[in-house]
């Protein structure tokens, strides 16, 4: 891995506040890069192409699949969502910790391809808060909210594969605890093999001398 950054997946139920937490994390610390996904869903009010998502037609998305331009993709409540490969690879090689804000299916696929990926799952304190946040956001129809809640129930079954489960009750605490987890993760022995090897070799050299 050398000085490569960590690939991070942040998942969470729709309405868990992932977007806000990630935005704040990036605002406070400069070691993070956020991957911008491609999607076939329509932009919400205030969203713009290339900022929240690369908004694509179904045909253009399928073209990206056939060109192998995506690390992973999944279908979520009737739309495609996928992670473009080039940006992620570039930022990791520059030493940035790259955040993928993706759902559970995608997280599994990334972990399978890149076993060193750190998986974080963000949740509101309870199911009722989740529902309230979705309704309050007011960006989706009642029907879509119901589909997202039903999807959340399915996703709740997949949480065990994640490395960390983090409650987003207080924004500041949540951001800081995620940052601390990632900082600690940088010190894991398996992420520092090269450095450890160098020190071992140097110590052996001393003995010879
Ligand atoms: P939303 O429509 O609310 O922006 O996103 C719906 C879901 O799709 C969220 O759980 C979000 O994390 C997930 N998502 C966003 N981008 C990607 C992606 O590139 N790949 C996958 N697998 N899921 C994504």
PDB file of C-alpha atoms and ligand atoms in Angstrom:
ATOM      1  CA  UNK A   1       0.000   0.000   0.000  1.00  0.00           C
ATOM      2  CA  UNK A   2       2.928   2.408   0.643  1.00  0.00           C
ATOM      3  CA  UNK A   3       1.696   5.975   1.060  1.00  0.00           C
ATOM      4  CA  UNK A   4      -1.565   5.235  -0.637  1.00  0.00           C
ATOM      5  CA  UNK A   5      -4.701   6.628   0.937  1.00  0.00           C
ATOM      6  CA  UNK A   6      -7.441   4.494   2.430  1.00  0.00           C
ATOM      7  CA  UNK A   7     -10.524   3.617   0.440  1.00  0.00           C
ATOM      8  CA  UNK A   8     -13.526   4.374   2.653  1.00  0.00           C
ATOM      9  CA  UNK A   9     -17.105   3.374   2.144  1.00  0.00           C
ATOM     10  CA  UNK A  10     -19.756   5.320   4.017  1.00  0.00           C
ATOM     11  CA  UNK A  11     -23.196   3.733   3.830  1.00  0.00           C
ATOM     12  CA  UNK A  12     -26.322   4.338   5.813  1.00  0.00           C
ATOM     13  CA  UNK A  13     -30.058   4.326   5.501  1.00  0.00           C
ATOM     14  CA  UNK A  14     -31.568   6.955   3.254  1.00  0.00           C
ATOM     15  CA  UNK A  15     -32.078   9.881   5.653  1.00  0.00           C
ATOM     16  CA  UNK A  16     -29.197   8.900   7.972  1.00  0.00           C
ATOM     17  CA  UNK A  17     -27.510  12.226   7.235  1.00  0.00           C
ATOM     18  CA  UNK A  18     -24.524  10.793   5.321  1.00  0.00           C
ATOM     19  CA  UNK A  19     -24.320  13.740   2.944  1.00  0.00           C
ATOM     20  CA  UNK A  20     -24.145  16.330   5.740  1.00  0.00           C
ATOM     21  CA  UNK A  21     -21.598  14.351   7.753  1.00  0.00           C
ATOM     22  CA  UNK A  22     -19.312  13.778   4.765  1.00  0.00           C
ATOM     23  CA  UNK A  23     -19.517  17.407   3.684  1.00  0.00           C
ATOM     24  CA  UNK A  24     -18.478  18.510   7.165  1.00  0.00           C
ATOM     25  CA  UNK A  25     -15.639  15.965   7.300  1.00  0.00           C
ATOM     26  CA  UNK A  26     -14.215  17.294   4.033  1.00  0.00           C
ATOM     27  CA  UNK A  27     -14.654  20.879   5.182  1.00  0.00           C
ATOM     28  CA  UNK A  28     -12.715  20.266   8.428  1.00  0.00           C
ATOM     29  CA  UNK A  29      -9.861  18.087   7.165  1.00  0.00           C
ATOM     30  CA  UNK A  30      -7.902  18.164   3.944  1.00  0.00           C
ATOM     31  CA  UNK A  31      -6.875  14.513   3.646  1.00  0.00           C
ATOM     32  CA  UNK A  32     -10.209  13.440   2.176  1.00  0.00           C
ATOM     33  CA  UNK A  33     -11.427  13.247  -1.413  1.00  0.00           C
ATOM     34  CA  UNK A  34     -15.054  12.498  -2.210  1.00  0.00           C
ATOM     35  CA  UNK A  35     -15.844  10.325  -5.178  1.00  0.00           C
ATOM     36  CA  UNK A  36     -18.744  11.661  -7.233  1.00  0.00           C
ATOM     37  CA  UNK A  37     -21.006   8.901  -8.473  1.00  0.00           C
ATOM     38  CA  UNK A  38     -22.894   8.570 -11.707  1.00  0.00           C
ATOM     39  CA  UNK A  39     -26.649   8.021 -11.487  1.00  0.00           C
ATOM     40  CA  UNK A  40     -29.714   7.758 -13.676  1.00  0.00           C
ATOM     41  CA  UNK A  41     -31.987   9.376 -11.070  1.00  0.00           C
ATOM     42  CA  UNK A  42     -33.159  12.943 -11.747  1.00  0.00           C
ATOM     43  CA  UNK A  43     -31.445  15.813  -9.929  1.00  0.00           C
ATOM     44  CA  UNK A  44     -33.201  17.064  -6.785  1.00  0.00           C
ATOM     45  CA  UNK A  45     -33.781  20.766  -6.444  1.00  0.00           C
ATOM     46  CA  UNK A  46     -30.449  22.457  -5.776  1.00  0.00           C
ATOM     47  CA  UNK A  47     -28.347  19.560  -7.092  1.00  0.00           C
ATOM     48  CA  UNK A  48     -26.095  20.151 -10.060  1.00  0.00           C
ATOM     49  CA  UNK A  49     -24.344  17.896 -12.535  1.00  0.00           C
ATOM     50  CA  UNK A  50     -20.767  17.092 -11.508  1.00  0.00           C
ATOM     51  CA  UNK A  51     -21.254  18.282  -7.923  1.00  0.00           C
ATOM     52  CA  UNK A  52     -23.650  15.855  -6.181  1.00  0.00           C
ATOM     53  CA  UNK A  53     -23.672  13.357  -9.054  1.00  0.00           C
ATOM     54  CA  UNK A  54     -22.911  12.963 -12.723  1.00  0.00           C
ATOM     55  CA  UNK A  55     -26.495  12.705 -13.955  1.00  0.00           C
ATOM     56  CA  UNK A  56     -26.722  10.247 -16.849  1.00  0.00           C
ATOM     57  CA  UNK A  57     -29.319   8.756 -19.125  1.00  0.00           C
ATOM     58  CA  UNK A  58     -29.811   4.997 -18.848  1.00  0.00           C
ATOM     59  CA  UNK A  59     -28.004   4.577 -22.191  1.00  0.00           C
ATOM     60  CA  UNK A  60     -25.007   6.681 -21.124  1.00  0.00           C
ATOM     61  CA  UNK A  61     -24.808   4.766 -17.827  1.00  0.00           C
ATOM     62  CA  UNK A  62     -24.895   1.420 -19.616  1.00  0.00           C
ATOM     63  CA  UNK A  63     -22.125   2.668 -21.906  1.00  0.00           C
ATOM     64  CA  UNK A  64     -19.969   3.322 -18.800  1.00  0.00           C
ATOM     65  CA  UNK A  65     -20.684  -0.237 -17.629  1.00  0.00           C
ATOM     66  CA  UNK A  66     -19.639  -1.690 -20.971  1.00  0.00           C
ATOM     67  CA  UNK A  67     -16.451   0.390 -21.028  1.00  0.00           C
ATOM     68  CA  UNK A  68     -15.526  -0.935 -17.567  1.00  0.00           C
ATOM     69  CA  UNK A  69     -15.362   2.665 -16.332  1.00  0.00           C
ATOM     70  CA  UNK A  70     -17.049   1.893 -12.997  1.00  0.00           C
ATOM     71  CA  UNK A  71     -15.563   0.235  -9.891  1.00  0.00           C
ATOM     72  CA  UNK A  72     -19.048  -0.958  -8.985  1.00  0.00           C
ATOM     73  CA  UNK A  73     -22.653  -0.140  -9.694  1.00  0.00           C
ATOM     74  CA  UNK A  74     -26.005  -1.097  -8.235  1.00  0.00           C
ATOM     75  CA  UNK A  75     -29.682  -0.548  -8.805  1.00  0.00           C
ATOM     76  CA  UNK A  76     -31.350   1.349  -5.964  1.00  0.00           C
ATOM     77  CA  UNK A  77     -35.105   2.037  -5.895  1.00  0.00           C
ATOM     78  CA  UNK A  78     -35.386   1.912  -9.686  1.00  0.00           C
ATOM     79  CA  UNK A  79     -32.213   3.779 -10.678  1.00  0.00           C
ATOM     80  CA  UNK A  80     -28.599   2.945 -11.451  1.00  0.00           C
ATOM     81  CA  UNK A  81     -25.831   4.346  -9.227  1.00  0.00           C
ATOM     82  CA  UNK A  82     -22.117   3.704  -9.851  1.00  0.00           C
ATOM     83  CA  UNK A  83     -18.597   4.763  -8.877  1.00  0.00           C
ATOM     84  CA  UNK A  84     -16.328   6.035 -11.679  1.00  0.00           C
ATOM     85  CA  UNK A  85     -12.948   4.298 -11.507  1.00  0.00           C
ATOM     86  CA  UNK A  86     -10.427   6.880 -12.761  1.00  0.00           C
ATOM     87  CA  UNK A  87     -10.873   9.548 -10.072  1.00  0.00           C
ATOM     88  CA  UNK A  88     -10.715   7.041  -7.199  1.00  0.00           C
ATOM     89  CA  UNK A  89      -7.477   5.486  -8.451  1.00  0.00           C
ATOM     90  CA  UNK A  90      -5.876   8.888  -9.028  1.00  0.00           C
ATOM     91  CA  UNK A  91      -6.751  10.275  -5.587  1.00  0.00           C
ATOM     92  CA  UNK A  92      -5.660   7.106  -3.752  1.00  0.00           C
ATOM     93  CA  UNK A  93      -2.280   7.243  -5.456  1.00  0.00           C
ATOM     94  CA  UNK A  94      -1.936  10.889  -4.355  1.00  0.00           C
ATOM     95  CA  UNK A  95      -2.326   9.667  -0.755  1.00  0.00           C
ATOM     96  CA  UNK A  96      -5.870  10.942  -0.221  1.00  0.00           C
ATOM     97  CA  UNK A  97      -8.417   8.954   1.778  1.00  0.00           C
ATOM     98  CA  UNK A  98     -11.183   8.504  -0.758  1.00  0.00           C
ATOM     99  CA  UNK A  99     -14.791   8.419   0.417  1.00  0.00           C
ATOM    100  CA  UNK A 100     -17.438   6.468  -1.475  1.00  0.00           C
ATOM    101  CA  UNK A 101     -20.937   7.271  -0.281  1.00  0.00           C
ATOM    102  CA  UNK A 102     -22.673   4.166  -1.569  1.00  0.00           C
ATOM    103  CA  UNK A 103     -25.343   1.670  -0.589  1.00  0.00           C
ATOM    104  CA  UNK A 104     -24.845  -1.826   0.823  1.00  0.00           C
ATOM    105  CA  UNK A 105     -24.687  -3.873  -2.408  1.00  0.00           C
ATOM    106  CA  UNK A 106     -22.001  -1.559  -3.783  1.00  0.00           C
ATOM    107  CA  UNK A 107     -20.080  -1.684  -0.502  1.00  0.00           C
ATOM    108  CA  UNK A 108     -19.874  -5.489  -0.717  1.00  0.00           C
ATOM    109  CA  UNK A 109     -18.614  -5.319  -4.287  1.00  0.00           C
ATOM    110  CA  UNK A 110     -15.906  -2.795  -3.409  1.00  0.00           C
ATOM    111  CA  UNK A 111     -14.780  -4.829  -0.383  1.00  0.00           C
ATOM    112  CA  UNK A 112     -14.508  -7.954  -2.540  1.00  0.00           C
ATOM    113  CA  UNK A 113     -12.340  -6.176  -5.117  1.00  0.00           C
ATOM    114  CA  UNK A 114     -10.319  -4.195  -2.572  1.00  0.00           C
ATOM    115  CA  UNK A 115     -10.186  -6.100   0.739  1.00  0.00           C
ATOM    116  CA  UNK A 116      -8.365  -3.208   2.483  1.00  0.00           C
ATOM    117  CA  UNK A 117     -11.434  -0.990   2.159  1.00  0.00           C
ATOM    118  CA  UNK A 118     -12.770   0.391   5.441  1.00  0.00           C
ATOM    119  CA  UNK A 119     -16.552   0.088   5.693  1.00  0.00           C
ATOM    120  CA  UNK A 120     -18.482   2.534   7.881  1.00  0.00           C
ATOM    121  CA  UNK A 121     -22.218   2.380   8.467  1.00  0.00           C
ATOM    122  CA  UNK A 122     -24.072   5.483   9.605  1.00  0.00           C
ATOM    123  CA  UNK A 123     -27.429   5.281  11.321  1.00  0.00           C
ATOM    124  CA  UNK A 124     -29.860   7.599  13.053  1.00  0.00           C
ATOM    125  CA  UNK A 125     -30.490   6.658  16.700  1.00  0.00           C
ATOM    126  CA  UNK A 126     -33.729   4.793  15.905  1.00  0.00           C
ATOM    127  CA  UNK A 127     -36.116   3.871  13.099  1.00  0.00           C
ATOM    128  CA  UNK A 128     -38.627   6.583  13.979  1.00  0.00           C
ATOM    129  CA  UNK A 129     -36.041   9.349  13.606  1.00  0.00           C
ATOM    130  CA  UNK A 130     -35.122   7.872  10.237  1.00  0.00           C
ATOM    131  CA  UNK A 131     -38.684   8.099   9.002  1.00  0.00           C
ATOM    132  CA  UNK A 132     -39.073  11.645  10.332  1.00  0.00           C
ATOM    133  CA  UNK A 133     -35.874  12.810   8.620  1.00  0.00           C
ATOM    134  CA  UNK A 134     -36.999  11.370   5.296  1.00  0.00           C
ATOM    135  CA  UNK A 135     -40.393  13.046   5.524  1.00  0.00           C
ATOM    136  CA  UNK A 136     -38.916  16.374   6.681  1.00  0.00           C
ATOM    137  CA  UNK A 137     -36.395  16.441   3.821  1.00  0.00           C
ATOM    138  CA  UNK A 138     -39.418  16.794   1.578  1.00  0.00           C
ATOM    139  CA  UNK A 139     -37.523  15.908  -1.598  1.00  0.00           C
ATOM    140  CA  UNK A 140     -39.305  12.623  -2.319  1.00  0.00           C
ATOM    141  CA  UNK A 141     -42.892  11.590  -2.885  1.00  0.00           C
ATOM    142  CA  UNK A 142     -44.697   9.483  -0.251  1.00  0.00           C
ATOM    143  CA  UNK A 143     -44.332   6.488  -2.542  1.00  0.00           C
ATOM    144  CA  UNK A 144     -40.557   6.907  -2.887  1.00  0.00           C
ATOM    145  CA  UNK A 145     -40.228   7.404   0.890  1.00  0.00           C
ATOM    146  CA  UNK A 146     -42.032   4.086   1.424  1.00  0.00           C
ATOM    147  CA  UNK A 147     -39.702   2.355  -1.080  1.00  0.00           C
ATOM    148  CA  UNK A 148     -36.663   3.843   0.649  1.00  0.00           C
ATOM    149  CA  UNK A 149     -37.912   2.660   4.047  1.00  0.00           C
ATOM    150  CA  UNK A 150     -38.487  -0.803   2.718  1.00  0.00           C
ATOM    151  CA  UNK A 151     -34.979  -0.760   1.213  1.00  0.00           C
ATOM    152  CA  UNK A 152     -33.625   0.403   4.606  1.00  0.00           C
ATOM    153  CA  UNK A 153     -35.199  -2.640   6.210  1.00  0.00           C
ATOM    154  CA  UNK A 154     -33.392  -4.919   3.732  1.00  0.00           C
ATOM    155  CA  UNK A 155     -30.119  -3.044   4.243  1.00  0.00           C
ATOM    156  CA  UNK A 156     -30.376  -3.432   8.023  1.00  0.00           C
ATOM    157  CA  UNK A 157     -29.728  -7.160   7.448  1.00  0.00           C
ATOM    158  CA  UNK A 158     -26.346  -6.399   5.829  1.00  0.00           C
ATOM    159  CA  UNK A 159     -24.828  -4.171   8.501  1.00  0.00           C
ATOM    160  CA  UNK A 160     -22.682  -6.929  10.042  1.00  0.00           C
ATOM    161  CA  UNK A 161     -20.179  -6.868   7.170  1.00  0.00           C
ATOM    162  CA  UNK A 162     -19.275  -3.276   8.049  1.00  0.00           C
ATOM    163  CA  UNK A 163     -16.229  -2.523  10.197  1.00  0.00           C
ATOM    164  CA  UNK A 164     -17.926   0.262  12.183  1.00  0.00           C
ATOM    165  CA  UNK A 165     -21.496   1.214  13.075  1.00  0.00           C
ATOM    166  CA  UNK A 166     -21.763   4.918  13.924  1.00  0.00           C
ATOM    167  CA  UNK A 167     -24.818   6.721  15.281  1.00  0.00           C
ATOM    168  CA  UNK A 168     -25.459  10.134  13.782  1.00  0.00           C
ATOM    169  CA  UNK A 169     -27.309  11.930  16.547  1.00  0.00           C
ATOM    170  CA  UNK A 170     -25.020  14.920  17.003  1.00  0.00           C
ATOM    171  CA  UNK A 171     -23.244  16.166  13.848  1.00  0.00           C
ATOM    172  CA  UNK A 172     -20.064  17.343  15.551  1.00  0.00           C
ATOM    173  CA  UNK A 173     -19.591  14.130  17.549  1.00  0.00           C
ATOM    174  CA  UNK A 174     -20.315  11.995  14.542  1.00  0.00           C
ATOM    175  CA  UNK A 175     -17.806  13.809  12.308  1.00  0.00           C
ATOM    176  CA  UNK A 176     -15.093  13.648  14.959  1.00  0.00           C
ATOM    177  CA  UNK A 177     -15.624   9.989  15.709  1.00  0.00           C
ATOM    178  CA  UNK A 178     -15.416   9.098  12.012  1.00  0.00           C
ATOM    179  CA  UNK A 179     -12.215  11.122  11.640  1.00  0.00           C
ATOM    180  CA  UNK A 180     -10.659   9.417  14.670  1.00  0.00           C
ATOM    181  CA  UNK A 181     -11.539   5.968  13.376  1.00  0.00           C
ATOM    182  CA  UNK A 182      -9.855   6.762  10.065  1.00  0.00           C
ATOM    183  CA  UNK A 183      -6.777   8.224  11.752  1.00  0.00           C
ATOM    184  CA  UNK A 184      -6.429   5.070  13.866  1.00  0.00           C
ATOM    185  CA  UNK A 185      -6.918   2.947  10.772  1.00  0.00           C
ATOM    186  CA  UNK A 186      -3.796   4.516   9.242  1.00  0.00           C
ATOM    187  CA  UNK A 187      -1.734   2.956  12.043  1.00  0.00           C
ATOM    188  CA  UNK A 188      -2.911  -0.626  11.450  1.00  0.00           C
ATOM    189  CA  UNK A 189       0.071  -2.920  10.898  1.00  0.00           C
ATOM    190  CA  UNK A 190      -1.263  -4.317   7.614  1.00  0.00           C
ATOM    191  CA  UNK A 191      -1.379  -0.765   6.220  1.00  0.00           C
ATOM    192  CA  UNK A 192       2.269  -0.153   7.157  1.00  0.00           C
ATOM    193  CA  UNK A 193       3.990  -3.265   5.815  1.00  0.00           C
ATOM    194  CA  UNK A 194       6.542  -1.322   3.773  1.00  0.00           C
ATOM    195  CA  UNK A 195       7.601   0.887   6.667  1.00  0.00           C
ATOM    196  CA  UNK A 196       7.811  -2.072   9.048  1.00  0.00           C
ATOM    197  CA  UNK A 197       9.956  -3.978   6.571  1.00  0.00           C
ATOM    198  CA  UNK A 198      12.317  -1.008   6.135  1.00  0.00           C
ATOM    199  CA  UNK A 199      12.807  -0.709   9.909  1.00  0.00           C
ATOM    200  CA  UNK A 200      13.409  -4.460  10.221  1.00  0.00           C
ATOM    201  CA  UNK A 201      16.059  -4.336   7.475  1.00  0.00           C
ATOM    202  CA  UNK A 202      17.765  -1.269   8.976  1.00  0.00           C
ATOM    203  CA  UNK A 203      17.926  -2.868  12.419  1.00  0.00           C
ATOM    204  CA  UNK A 204      19.539  -5.968  10.920  1.00  0.00           C
ATOM    205  CA  UNK A 205      22.113  -3.721   9.208  1.00  0.00           C
ATOM    206  CA  UNK A 206      23.006  -2.178  12.595  1.00  0.00           C
ATOM    207  CA  UNK A 207      23.651  -5.637  14.018  1.00  0.00           C
ATOM    208  CA  UNK A 208      26.027  -6.444  11.175  1.00  0.00           C
ATOM    209  CA  UNK A 209      27.916  -3.183  11.684  1.00  0.00           C
TER     210      UNK A 209
HETATM  211  P1  LIG B   1     -29.759   9.265  -3.247  1.00  0.00           P
HETATM  212  O1  LIG B   1     -30.719   9.057  -4.380  1.00  0.00           O
HETATM  213  O2  LIG B   1     -30.474   9.476  -1.943  1.00  0.00           O
HETATM  214  O3  LIG B   1     -28.743  10.348  -3.547  1.00  0.00           O
HETATM  215  O4  LIG B   1     -28.923   7.926  -3.088  1.00  0.00           O
HETATM  216  C1  LIG B   1     -29.552   6.700  -2.941  1.00  0.00           C
HETATM  217  C2  LIG B   1     -28.568   5.638  -2.458  1.00  0.00           C
HETATM  218  O5  LIG B   1     -27.611   5.373  -3.467  1.00  0.00           O
HETATM  219  C3  LIG B   1     -27.786   6.065  -1.217  1.00  0.00           C
HETATM  220  O6  LIG B   1     -27.783   4.967  -0.299  1.00  0.00           O
HETATM  221  C4  LIG B   1     -26.421   6.317  -1.750  1.00  0.00           C
HETATM  222  O7  LIG B   1     -25.417   6.082  -0.765  1.00  0.00           O
HETATM  223  C5  LIG B   1     -26.336   5.305  -2.875  1.00  0.00           C
HETATM  224  N1  LIG B   1     -25.310   5.617  -3.868  1.00  0.00           N
HETATM  225  C6  LIG B   1     -24.896   6.832  -4.294  1.00  0.00           C
HETATM  226  N2  LIG B   1     -23.922   6.706  -5.201  1.00  0.00           N
HETATM  227  C7  LIG B   1     -23.684   5.367  -5.348  1.00  0.00           C
HETATM  228  C8  LIG B   1     -22.763   4.592  -6.143  1.00  0.00           C
HETATM  229  O8  LIG B   1     -21.930   5.085  -6.884  1.00  0.00           O
HETATM  230  N3  LIG B   1     -22.848   3.233  -6.030  1.00  0.00           N
HETATM  231  C9  LIG B   1     -23.746   2.622  -5.209  1.00  0.00           C
HETATM  232  N4  LIG B   1     -23.720   1.297  -5.162  1.00  0.00           N
HETATM  233  N5  LIG B   1     -24.618   3.327  -4.454  1.00  0.00           N
HETATM  234  C10 LIG B   1     -24.591   4.666  -4.509  1.00  0.00           C
END
